XYZ file of C-alpha atoms in Angstrom:
675
model
C -38.295 -34.030 77.985
C -35.717 -31.951 76.113
C -35.814 -32.181 72.310
C -32.433 -32.221 70.483
C -31.910 -32.850 66.801
C -28.375 -34.466 66.345
C -27.942 -34.715 62.594
C -25.749 -37.182 60.963
C -24.534 -39.107 63.977
C -22.515 -42.296 63.701
C -24.913 -44.379 65.636
C -28.328 -43.961 67.054
C -27.888 -44.683 70.722
C -30.960 -45.595 72.778
C -29.443 -46.443 76.159
C -28.594 -49.963 75.334
C -25.603 -50.928 77.687
C -23.142 -53.793 78.007
C -22.218 -55.475 81.046
C -18.821 -56.781 80.325
C -15.944 -55.952 77.937
C -15.345 -58.682 75.166
C -12.040 -57.340 74.429
C -9.767 -57.398 71.375
C -6.645 -59.327 71.063
C -2.960 -58.304 71.566
C -2.884 -56.339 68.285
C -6.249 -54.867 68.439
C -8.294 -57.633 66.817
C -8.967 -60.935 68.484
C -8.834 -63.768 65.999
C -11.012 -65.828 68.289
C -13.856 -63.599 67.056
C -13.531 -65.188 63.486
C -15.846 -67.855 62.199
C -13.545 -69.507 59.756
C -16.302 -71.902 58.779
C -17.663 -69.118 56.684
C -15.820 -67.656 53.771
C -15.123 -63.900 53.654
C -16.289 -64.102 50.143
C -19.695 -65.368 51.268
C -20.679 -63.309 54.367
C -17.838 -61.115 55.632
C -19.515 -60.078 58.868
C -20.141 -63.708 59.858
C -16.497 -64.527 59.034
C -14.948 -61.632 60.995
C -17.173 -61.560 63.995
C -19.332 -64.620 63.752
C -17.819 -66.232 66.940
C -18.065 -63.054 68.906
C -21.798 -62.932 68.011
C -22.213 -66.615 68.925
C -20.454 -66.305 72.336
C -22.008 -63.023 73.297
C -25.819 -63.411 73.606
C -27.759 -60.267 74.793
C -27.956 -60.099 78.643
C -31.337 -59.957 79.997
C -31.274 -56.303 80.848
C -30.376 -55.329 77.389
C -32.050 -55.024 73.968
C -28.657 -55.225 72.018
C -25.223 -56.082 72.770
C -22.435 -54.589 70.668
C -19.000 -52.997 70.701
C -20.463 -49.507 70.951
C -22.130 -50.565 74.180
C -18.767 -52.001 75.436
C -17.494 -48.489 75.709
C -20.785 -47.012 77.043
C -20.550 -49.513 79.819
C -16.919 -48.877 80.586
C -17.730 -45.037 80.692
C -20.771 -45.481 82.883
C -18.747 -47.549 85.410
C -16.178 -44.825 85.395
C -18.768 -42.087 85.826
C -20.554 -44.136 88.680
C -17.275 -44.192 90.593
C -16.787 -40.426 90.134
C -20.379 -39.528 91.013
C -20.501 -41.810 94.078
C -17.286 -40.418 95.413
C -18.705 -36.891 94.894
C -22.040 -37.877 96.475
C -20.452 -39.255 99.655
C -19.785 -35.854 100.828
C -22.937 -34.058 101.965
C -21.110 -30.740 102.523
C -20.150 -29.288 99.247
C -20.622 -25.542 98.948
C -23.899 -24.637 97.447
C -23.750 -23.764 93.823
C -20.724 -25.645 92.996
C -20.570 -28.293 90.314
C -19.876 -31.199 92.872
C -22.935 -30.025 94.968
C -25.246 -30.206 92.065
C -23.712 -33.678 90.927
C -24.034 -35.017 94.456
C -27.561 -33.724 95.208
C -28.924 -34.866 91.928
C -27.531 -38.404 92.367
C -28.426 -38.814 95.966
C -31.980 -37.620 95.342
C -32.470 -39.790 92.255
C -31.116 -42.877 94.173
C -33.297 -42.361 97.231
C -35.803 -44.955 96.139
C -37.372 -45.180 99.528
C -38.468 -41.647 99.396
C -39.552 -41.764 95.850
C -41.802 -44.841 96.637
C -43.289 -42.829 99.451
C -44.133 -39.932 97.158
C -45.775 -42.151 94.472
C -47.391 -39.986 91.902
C -47.663 -36.948 94.266
C -44.882 -35.131 92.485
C -47.006 -34.641 89.335
C -50.238 -33.758 91.222
C -49.313 -29.963 91.046
C -49.345 -30.320 87.206
C -52.553 -32.268 87.273
C -54.124 -29.503 89.417
C -52.906 -26.873 86.943
C -54.698 -28.960 84.119
C -57.763 -29.381 85.985
C -58.057 -25.612 86.436
C -58.098 -24.923 82.757
C -61.275 -23.141 81.827
C -61.054 -22.497 78.079
C -58.675 -23.053 75.024
C -56.767 -19.762 75.875
C -55.683 -21.234 79.179
C -55.098 -24.528 77.433
C -52.368 -22.683 75.246
C -50.991 -21.045 78.388
C -50.587 -24.464 80.038
C -48.956 -25.930 76.965
C -46.429 -23.013 77.057
C -45.713 -23.595 80.683
C -45.207 -27.188 80.128
C -42.885 -26.554 77.237
C -40.742 -24.300 79.397
C -40.221 -27.238 81.725
C -39.403 -29.817 79.065
C -42.879 -31.513 78.723
C -43.793 -31.276 75.152
C -47.324 -31.773 74.014
C -48.600 -30.929 70.563
C -45.197 -29.963 69.119
C -41.561 -29.251 69.950
C -40.114 -25.799 70.145
C -36.311 -25.510 70.098
C -33.586 -23.194 69.009
C -31.060 -24.083 66.374
C -29.013 -22.455 63.492
C -31.051 -21.040 60.707
C -30.133 -23.310 57.921
C -30.047 -20.591 55.407
C -28.313 -18.111 57.612
C -26.230 -20.399 59.741
C -24.405 -17.620 61.563
C -27.757 -16.852 63.463
C -29.724 -18.732 65.991
C -33.492 -19.154 65.124
C -36.680 -20.544 66.798
C -37.932 -23.602 65.179
C -41.134 -25.813 65.491
C -40.968 -29.533 64.874
C -43.898 -31.916 64.826
C -44.516 -33.986 67.882
C -47.244 -34.693 70.430
C -47.321 -38.512 69.976
C -45.947 -41.290 72.184
C -45.203 -44.089 69.764
C -41.733 -44.202 68.309
C -42.903 -43.704 64.711
C -45.992 -41.880 63.248
C -46.496 -44.688 60.869
C -47.344 -46.969 63.660
C -50.568 -45.027 64.027
C -51.737 -45.683 60.433
C -50.156 -48.870 58.956
C -52.232 -52.015 58.784
C -49.337 -54.542 59.191
C -49.695 -57.060 62.096
C -46.725 -55.402 64.118
C -48.334 -51.996 63.736
C -51.688 -53.141 64.896
C -50.193 -55.099 67.754
C -48.185 -52.031 68.823
C -51.324 -49.956 68.861
C -53.263 -52.406 70.977
C -50.379 -52.632 73.394
C -50.034 -48.964 73.580
C -53.689 -48.287 74.493
C -53.313 -50.894 77.242
C -50.170 -49.277 78.481
C -51.618 -45.732 78.577
C -54.637 -47.088 80.554
C -52.302 -48.763 83.026
C -50.417 -45.484 83.526
C -53.641 -43.608 84.168
C -54.704 -46.124 86.561
C -51.443 -45.807 88.520
C -51.894 -42.008 88.651
C -55.277 -42.304 90.388
C -57.612 -42.558 87.511
C -58.554 -46.210 87.720
C -62.285 -45.761 86.805
C -61.552 -43.654 83.704
C -58.336 -45.281 82.681
C -59.621 -47.150 79.626
C -61.702 -44.278 78.400
C -58.787 -41.746 78.819
C -56.439 -44.222 76.954
C -58.889 -44.210 73.967
C -59.038 -40.486 73.986
C -55.212 -40.238 73.985
C -55.039 -42.700 70.989
C -57.664 -40.851 69.118
C -55.750 -37.486 69.536
C -52.318 -38.928 68.798
C -53.591 -40.771 65.716
C -55.085 -37.420 64.443
C -51.657 -35.736 64.979
C -49.848 -38.634 63.336
C -51.981 -38.359 60.286
C -50.765 -34.748 59.613
C -47.130 -35.611 60.405
C -44.259 -36.252 58.031
C -42.858 -39.539 57.802
C -39.135 -40.137 58.881
C -38.290 -40.173 55.213
C -39.857 -36.857 54.530
C -38.151 -35.332 57.447
C -34.802 -36.114 56.048
C -35.133 -33.480 53.275
C -33.704 -30.289 54.692
C -35.134 -28.082 51.994
C -38.769 -29.346 52.321
C -38.419 -28.965 56.029
C -37.092 -25.410 55.927
C -40.029 -23.026 55.970
C -39.145 -19.578 57.374
C -42.261 -17.598 58.380
C -42.981 -14.374 60.192
C -44.999 -14.799 63.275
C -47.891 -12.975 61.481
C -47.813 -15.552 58.634
C -47.617 -18.431 61.356
C -50.875 -17.020 62.701
C -52.491 -17.140 59.411
C -51.180 -20.620 58.844
C -52.424 -21.989 62.018
C -55.054 -19.544 63.242
C -56.796 -21.701 65.823
C -53.629 -21.807 67.993
C -53.126 -18.522 70.043
C -49.473 -17.960 69.142
C -49.255 -14.684 70.957
C -50.404 -16.274 74.223
C -48.074 -19.205 73.695
C -44.917 -17.108 73.031
C -45.826 -14.919 75.977
C -46.129 -17.966 78.305
C -42.882 -19.364 76.893
C -41.131 -16.079 77.801
C -40.068 -15.330 74.232
C -40.349 -11.659 73.424
C -40.279 -9.724 70.198
C -40.128 -12.902 68.118
C -40.592 -11.914 64.319
C -39.278 -15.055 62.478
C -39.710 -18.759 63.181
C -38.836 -21.828 61.070
C -41.511 -24.382 60.775
C -40.188 -27.958 59.933
C -43.529 -29.385 58.823
C -46.083 -26.717 57.801
C -48.994 -29.203 57.098
C -48.508 -30.639 60.684
C -48.912 -27.161 62.108
C -52.046 -26.589 60.057
C -53.560 -29.913 61.150
C -52.531 -29.601 64.785
C -54.164 -26.018 64.769
C -57.261 -27.186 63.200
C -57.511 -30.121 65.569
C -57.567 -27.759 68.465
C -61.177 -26.654 67.625
C -62.218 -30.183 66.778
C -61.310 -31.888 70.181
C -63.232 -30.916 73.325
C -61.366 -29.127 76.199
C -61.946 -31.973 78.551
C -60.209 -34.412 76.033
C -57.282 -31.936 75.724
C -56.959 -32.119 79.565
C -56.692 -35.796 79.335
C -54.073 -35.643 76.615
C -52.020 -33.126 78.795
C -52.138 -35.487 81.749
C -50.936 -38.302 79.673
C -47.910 -36.236 78.481
C -47.163 -35.352 82.036
C -47.246 -39.032 83.052
C -45.409 -40.378 80.052
C -42.477 -37.784 80.322
C -41.915 -37.879 84.073
C -42.388 -41.624 84.544
C -38.730 -42.365 85.009
C -38.654 -40.027 88.139
C -41.788 -41.564 89.788
C -42.361 -44.630 91.919
C -41.539 -48.332 90.850
C -44.900 -48.905 89.371
C -44.643 -46.206 86.882
C -41.071 -47.046 85.965
C -41.840 -50.858 85.523
C -44.939 -50.107 83.532
C -42.888 -47.846 81.191
C -40.263 -50.428 80.983
C -42.847 -53.304 80.230
C -43.978 -51.323 77.107
C -40.961 -49.630 75.803
C -38.292 -51.819 77.124
C -39.736 -55.366 77.002
C -42.507 -55.201 74.380
C -40.999 -52.786 71.825
C -37.373 -53.778 72.176
C -37.500 -57.245 73.787
C -35.472 -56.345 76.914
C -36.084 -58.983 79.569
C -34.974 -57.089 82.700
C -34.771 -53.545 83.588
C -31.286 -52.030 84.184
C -30.148 -51.413 87.736
C -31.224 -47.976 89.097
C -27.628 -46.480 89.250
C -27.338 -46.938 85.543
C -30.664 -45.372 84.646
C -29.759 -42.439 86.958
C -26.253 -42.025 85.165
C -28.133 -42.092 81.876
C -30.438 -39.270 82.976
C -27.524 -37.374 84.247
C -25.667 -37.495 80.954
C -28.785 -36.028 79.294
C -29.317 -33.149 81.984
C -25.865 -32.508 83.547
C -23.787 -33.742 80.685
C -20.956 -31.306 80.571
C -20.680 -31.213 84.460
C -20.036 -34.838 84.409
C -17.917 -34.474 81.300
C -15.412 -32.181 83.037
C -14.647 -34.711 85.715
C -14.770 -37.593 83.089
C -11.957 -36.265 80.805
C -9.685 -35.617 83.857
C -9.774 -39.499 84.427
C -10.253 -40.753 81.013
C -8.709 -38.479 78.298
C -5.089 -37.171 78.708
C -4.062 -34.378 76.426
C -1.772 -36.605 74.329
C -4.848 -38.603 73.330
C -6.369 -35.491 71.723
C -3.253 -34.763 69.811
C -3.089 -38.339 68.385
C -6.683 -38.236 67.414
C -6.266 -34.962 65.693
C -3.453 -36.291 63.573
C -5.687 -39.134 62.339
C -8.382 -36.541 61.564
C -6.114 -34.498 59.574
C -4.908 -37.348 57.676
C -8.412 -38.242 56.651
C -9.190 -34.724 55.573
C -6.217 -34.869 53.234
C -7.410 -38.159 51.945
C -10.938 -36.747 51.301
C -9.353 -33.833 49.603
C -7.554 -36.321 47.223
C -10.719 -38.282 46.581
C -12.523 -35.198 45.560
C -9.715 -34.032 43.244
C -9.528 -37.404 41.447
C -13.306 -37.880 40.827
C -13.823 -38.671 37.200
C -17.540 -37.882 37.205
C -17.522 -34.491 38.755
C -16.829 -31.169 36.996
C -14.130 -28.842 37.979
C -16.572 -26.271 38.984
C -18.351 -28.434 41.453
C -15.065 -29.948 42.627
C -13.701 -26.398 43.513
C -16.928 -25.784 45.675
C -16.488 -29.157 47.359
C -12.994 -28.511 48.079
C -13.795 -25.111 49.450
C -16.189 -26.712 51.783
C -13.806 -29.396 52.941
C -11.220 -26.726 53.578
C -13.605 -24.956 55.985
C -14.438 -28.002 58.138
C -14.352 -27.383 61.858
C -12.978 -30.174 64.096
C -13.926 -30.960 67.537
C -11.954 -33.617 69.507
C -12.316 -34.913 73.042
C -13.984 -32.016 74.813
C -14.862 -28.461 74.521
C -12.493 -25.665 74.805
C -15.224 -23.697 76.813
C -17.541 -25.635 79.122
C -21.165 -24.844 79.467
C -21.968 -22.663 82.454
C -24.385 -24.277 84.846
C -24.200 -21.543 87.515
C -27.981 -20.669 87.256
C -29.076 -24.303 87.463
C -30.438 -24.986 90.940
C -30.279 -28.593 92.178
C -31.636 -29.504 95.711
C -32.409 -32.573 97.674
C -36.185 -32.092 97.632
C -37.304 -34.426 94.782
C -35.850 -36.422 91.884
C -38.655 -35.242 89.677
C -38.124 -31.501 90.811
C -34.437 -31.760 89.982
C -35.296 -33.205 86.628
C -37.803 -30.460 85.792
C -35.460 -27.874 86.869
C -32.513 -29.148 84.801
C -34.905 -29.279 81.772
C -36.186 -25.767 82.420
C -32.681 -24.455 82.899
C -31.601 -26.020 79.579
C -34.668 -24.602 77.766
C -34.080 -21.092 79.202
C -30.520 -21.266 78.146
C -31.653 -22.024 74.525
C -34.252 -19.421 74.452
C -31.620 -16.659 75.180
C -29.894 -17.535 71.896
C -32.829 -16.699 69.569
C -31.682 -14.008 67.086
C -28.062 -14.243 68.614
C -24.956 -15.066 66.576
C -24.246 -18.771 66.512
C -21.510 -19.928 68.723
C -19.594 -22.415 66.554
C -17.438 -23.607 69.476
C -20.522 -24.967 71.241
C -20.525 -28.692 71.599
C -23.988 -30.696 70.893
C -22.378 -33.878 72.444
C -20.967 -34.580 75.921
C -17.261 -35.684 76.199
C -18.343 -39.063 77.613
C -20.644 -39.902 74.595
C -19.706 -42.935 72.623
C -20.742 -41.522 69.193
C -19.632 -38.840 66.601
C -21.349 -36.388 64.418
C -21.284 -33.965 61.534
C -23.202 -30.720 61.873
C -24.347 -29.329 58.427
C -25.142 -25.818 59.690
C -21.785 -25.575 61.438
C -19.940 -27.554 58.896
C -17.979 -29.238 61.662
C -17.167 -32.860 62.940
C -17.111 -33.889 66.495
C -15.312 -36.774 68.002
C -15.951 -36.955 71.788
C -13.422 -38.461 74.162
C -15.859 -41.396 74.834
C -15.403 -42.817 71.292
C -11.575 -42.366 71.165
C -11.016 -45.652 72.834
C -10.670 -49.362 71.855
C -12.089 -50.924 69.744
C -12.386 -47.613 67.710
C -8.944 -46.056 68.600
C -6.243 -48.211 70.197
C -2.789 -46.737 70.510
C -1.535 -50.389 70.881
C -3.028 -51.586 67.772
C -1.576 -51.543 64.285
C -2.516 -48.974 61.743
C -4.684 -51.273 59.682
C -7.038 -51.872 62.719
C -7.186 -48.261 63.695
C -7.781 -47.022 60.145
C -10.409 -49.695 59.652
C -12.212 -48.756 62.756
C -11.587 -44.973 63.890
C -10.452 -44.006 60.596
C -13.529 -45.164 58.900
C -15.597 -43.474 61.772
C -13.741 -40.122 60.932
C -14.220 -40.647 57.179
C -17.949 -41.378 57.871
C -18.494 -38.072 59.631
C -16.406 -36.202 56.909
C -18.538 -37.923 54.173
C -21.680 -36.712 55.783
C -20.820 -33.270 54.594
C -21.187 -34.677 51.091
C -23.994 -37.220 51.498
C -27.504 -36.840 49.922
C -28.547 -34.270 52.310
C -25.272 -32.862 53.840
C -24.215 -31.919 50.229
C -26.977 -29.323 50.071
C -25.289 -27.062 52.623
C -22.335 -24.905 51.570
C -19.066 -24.038 53.064
C -20.711 -21.740 55.540
C -23.308 -24.115 56.610
C -26.126 -22.648 54.660
C -28.537 -24.449 52.416
C -27.367 -23.435 49.152
C -27.369 -25.363 45.676
C -23.687 -25.156 44.779
C -23.865 -28.108 42.336
C -24.116 -27.857 38.568
C -27.226 -29.519 37.212
C -25.269 -32.136 35.423
C -23.222 -33.085 38.436
C -26.348 -33.126 40.737
C -27.929 -35.789 38.139
C -24.832 -37.823 38.257
C -24.797 -37.844 42.002
C -28.437 -38.960 42.158
C -27.763 -41.733 39.727
C -25.060 -43.086 41.926
C -27.016 -42.653 45.068
C -29.925 -44.464 43.522
C -27.749 -47.514 42.982
C -26.962 -47.562 46.778
C -30.708 -47.262 47.496
C -31.480 -50.252 45.251
C -28.560 -52.333 46.896
C -29.821 -51.909 50.427
C -33.497 -52.241 49.597
C -32.578 -55.816 48.724
C -31.314 -56.712 52.088
C -33.738 -58.773 54.202
C -32.999 -58.202 57.833
C -35.543 -60.371 59.624
C -38.881 -61.939 58.518
C -40.348 -59.668 55.995
C -38.499 -56.713 57.207
C -36.075 -55.153 54.769
C -33.648 -52.228 55.014
C -35.240 -48.976 53.810
C -32.557 -47.939 51.229
C -33.974 -44.303 51.021
C -34.223 -43.722 54.762
C -30.683 -45.038 55.417
C -29.063 -43.451 52.321
C -27.227 -40.821 54.126
C -25.617 -43.204 56.504
C -24.905 -45.665 53.786
C -23.136 -43.158 51.690
C -21.169 -42.143 54.712
C -20.179 -45.690 55.479
C -19.005 -46.407 51.939
C -17.328 -42.952 51.711
C -15.740 -43.318 55.189
C -14.342 -46.770 54.261
C -13.091 -45.575 50.933
C -11.381 -42.326 52.372
C -9.810 -44.032 55.297
C -8.425 -47.047 53.150
C -7.027 -44.332 50.874
C -5.224 -42.743 53.846
C -4.184 -46.159 55.178
C -2.289 -46.896 51.875
C 0.236 -44.187 52.937
C 1.214 -45.921 56.191
C 4.384 -47.912 56.485
C 2.386 -50.987 57.497
C 0.344 -51.069 54.162
C 3.673 -50.446 52.244
C 5.513 -53.300 53.854
C 2.727 -55.672 53.406
C 3.629 -58.003 56.443
C 0.976 -60.192 57.671
C -0.296 -60.268 61.320
C -2.171 -63.335 62.401
C -2.002 -64.470 58.917
C -3.754 -61.585 57.541
C -2.275 -58.890 55.255
C -2.559 -55.136 56.039
C -5.484 -54.643 53.813
C -7.278 -57.703 55.113
C -6.878 -56.429 58.724
C -8.277 -52.923 57.778
C -11.523 -54.504 56.970
C -11.489 -56.712 60.093
C -11.115 -53.523 61.968
C -14.381 -52.284 60.328
C -16.337 -55.430 61.120
C -15.093 -55.456 64.746
C -16.631 -52.061 65.354
C -20.150 -53.322 64.342
C -20.130 -56.708 66.099
C -23.754 -56.825 67.510
C -26.363 -59.103 68.897
C -29.861 -57.571 68.952
C -33.209 -58.934 69.950
C -35.731 -59.393 67.263
C -38.143 -56.739 68.659
C -35.498 -54.283 68.845
C -34.192 -55.181 65.255
C -37.737 -54.532 63.825
C -37.927 -51.213 65.611
C -34.641 -50.335 64.229
C -35.529 -51.061 60.599
C -38.709 -48.967 61.141
C -37.041 -45.973 62.949
C -33.507 -45.741 62.446
C -31.621 -43.962 59.632
C -28.744 -46.432 60.116
C -28.752 -49.907 58.521
C -28.488 -52.849 60.979
C -24.996 -54.156 61.788
C -24.885 -56.972 59.433
C -25.924 -54.952 56.333
C -23.720 -52.002 57.594
C -20.669 -54.232 57.472
C -21.342 -56.133 54.355
C -23.288 -53.501 52.210
C -20.293 -51.113 51.514
C -17.882 -53.819 51.233
C -19.968 -55.518 48.463
C -19.296 -52.479 46.211
C -15.580 -51.766 47.178
C -12.922 -52.936 44.779
C -10.380 -52.598 47.595
C -12.245 -55.182 49.442
C -12.418 -57.369 46.499
C -8.653 -57.255 45.934
C -7.856 -57.786 49.696
C -9.922 -61.089 49.979
C -9.799 -62.130 46.273
C -13.512 -61.775 45.851
C -14.375 -62.766 42.393
C -17.459 -61.927 40.193
C -20.347 -64.151 41.319
C -19.227 -64.376 44.900
C -21.947 -63.342 47.348
C -19.839 -60.458 48.707
C -19.443 -58.922 45.225
C -22.323 -57.320 43.293
C -22.162 -57.197 39.530
C -19.994 -54.511 37.870
C -22.969 -52.557 36.589
C -24.210 -52.022 40.118
C -20.985 -51.041 41.657
C -21.289 -47.673 43.429
C -18.621 -45.130 43.614
C -19.547 -41.632 44.793
C -16.612 -40.258 46.934
């Protein structure tokens, strides 16, 4: 499975889809969403979207249901119609985009053939594992698997060198575990223990399906033992947020000394990487521990571990028993999803991950006319001007640091809608032989495409997101912001809505991504995208003091049962939410609507701005998924995401006459103003 690090995204998407569009009103906000029984001064989220939440329970095949997913569903339906029209023609010229789309979809949807195959498609990989005679051949097999997108032990990937961002470099990132967070292997709370027990049962069931009924329980325990050992030497999610501590550039010779038990020469040769001199290790202690573990674990146990990686990462392309068992654990148990999504939707999700820009080209022709790009660009430009003004008027920052901040802002790249240059898929072969084979070929092609970039100049025009993606992002090493066509639709961006709603929704989204360049981690990169301390010591201290107030605020939010928001883990996103709202409101004040102050549906322009913000995050989520989010997501849950920044915004207090002592206003000494 391909490993991509998307830093500073607006929303962590996990395939949660909606079935219907619970639309907005005539002017962009449906007042029927309001729960007027609750005061906006008490709980703004409940006031603004409480009725929407009440009237839109999570469908059985979902783990959450929110406005982001409305757009994902809309886009998926459009993609389905496009793909099925293409797939209806069996005679596309070989090698064309439409041939590849058609053959991938038809093969993936051919459930009858997939059922006949059972687990036979993974037998060649099992046979390859069985033939391993020693640790050297083990490393060769690991390299071979990494080439095809199956990633035991760790992840090898190519990205910008964070201290020389104009060059692409090889990276290694910790991995090798099947649970969604390494702390699930070591924590003693009831949920973690329950997850471990269920995971061992799940692994055993999957081995049994793969023909290992007699050894399934024993194999599952071996996998758990190895993964626990890897987890114990892994960084936590919080530790991995620090770009300085996770930047460790080594020569390959130094890597060999750091992790001597792992045959790196054999690995790089098997991977097809030649003349590699420099590599960036994100977690050195993990690499040391993983290497030492290589000698501590028997060869036979490593073979079991490799087979589990094959099963786990290919299950979605195997027969129904594998698909359903994976769903039972990951979908139902971990996230509370009651029913599996229909096959076509799961296949479209896979195609988005593997043939993303092929689909994107046909998607934008249908969904994103050129004028939409121009309108979105105008709003982005307004928000960049607003951020400039905010920086210039900061009372706590010195002129020296302001000058550097403004320089960084002036060099922001902006990507809107779709790439100017599309990814070239000409070397990717897609056939009608097997769903799994197509998936492995797509992964292998993607990895091969990445490996070519090692040591090459960075292409700043390259997109890390597909046009149909409902998300947005900031890249610190490219110092650019990306807003795909998928998110530039209602309820985020609605040409028919008033400015208040658009600035509260899409404007705050844009401001959010801009602010990521200046959050607790993004601010460590300079205007060229390099890790470089450009802050004065005094300004750095002032920033830390303000950021800590935000950590403290969010640490106090109880989400469900005993689960609280992790203020440190979510700090970057919380800074971006507060900054995005502040910057967007500053831009909104220049509009004619704000200046005129005329009410719509009984709300002033300023009040509607905040309704637009709340509408974006209207969400229902199952308890299991919510607990998983609190543990693994760098974003705060929806309720806290709406209310948190508003509780410290004077603009919100003024709009809704929120007084000291009201629940939606924290005490003046705790008010946070950063950007």
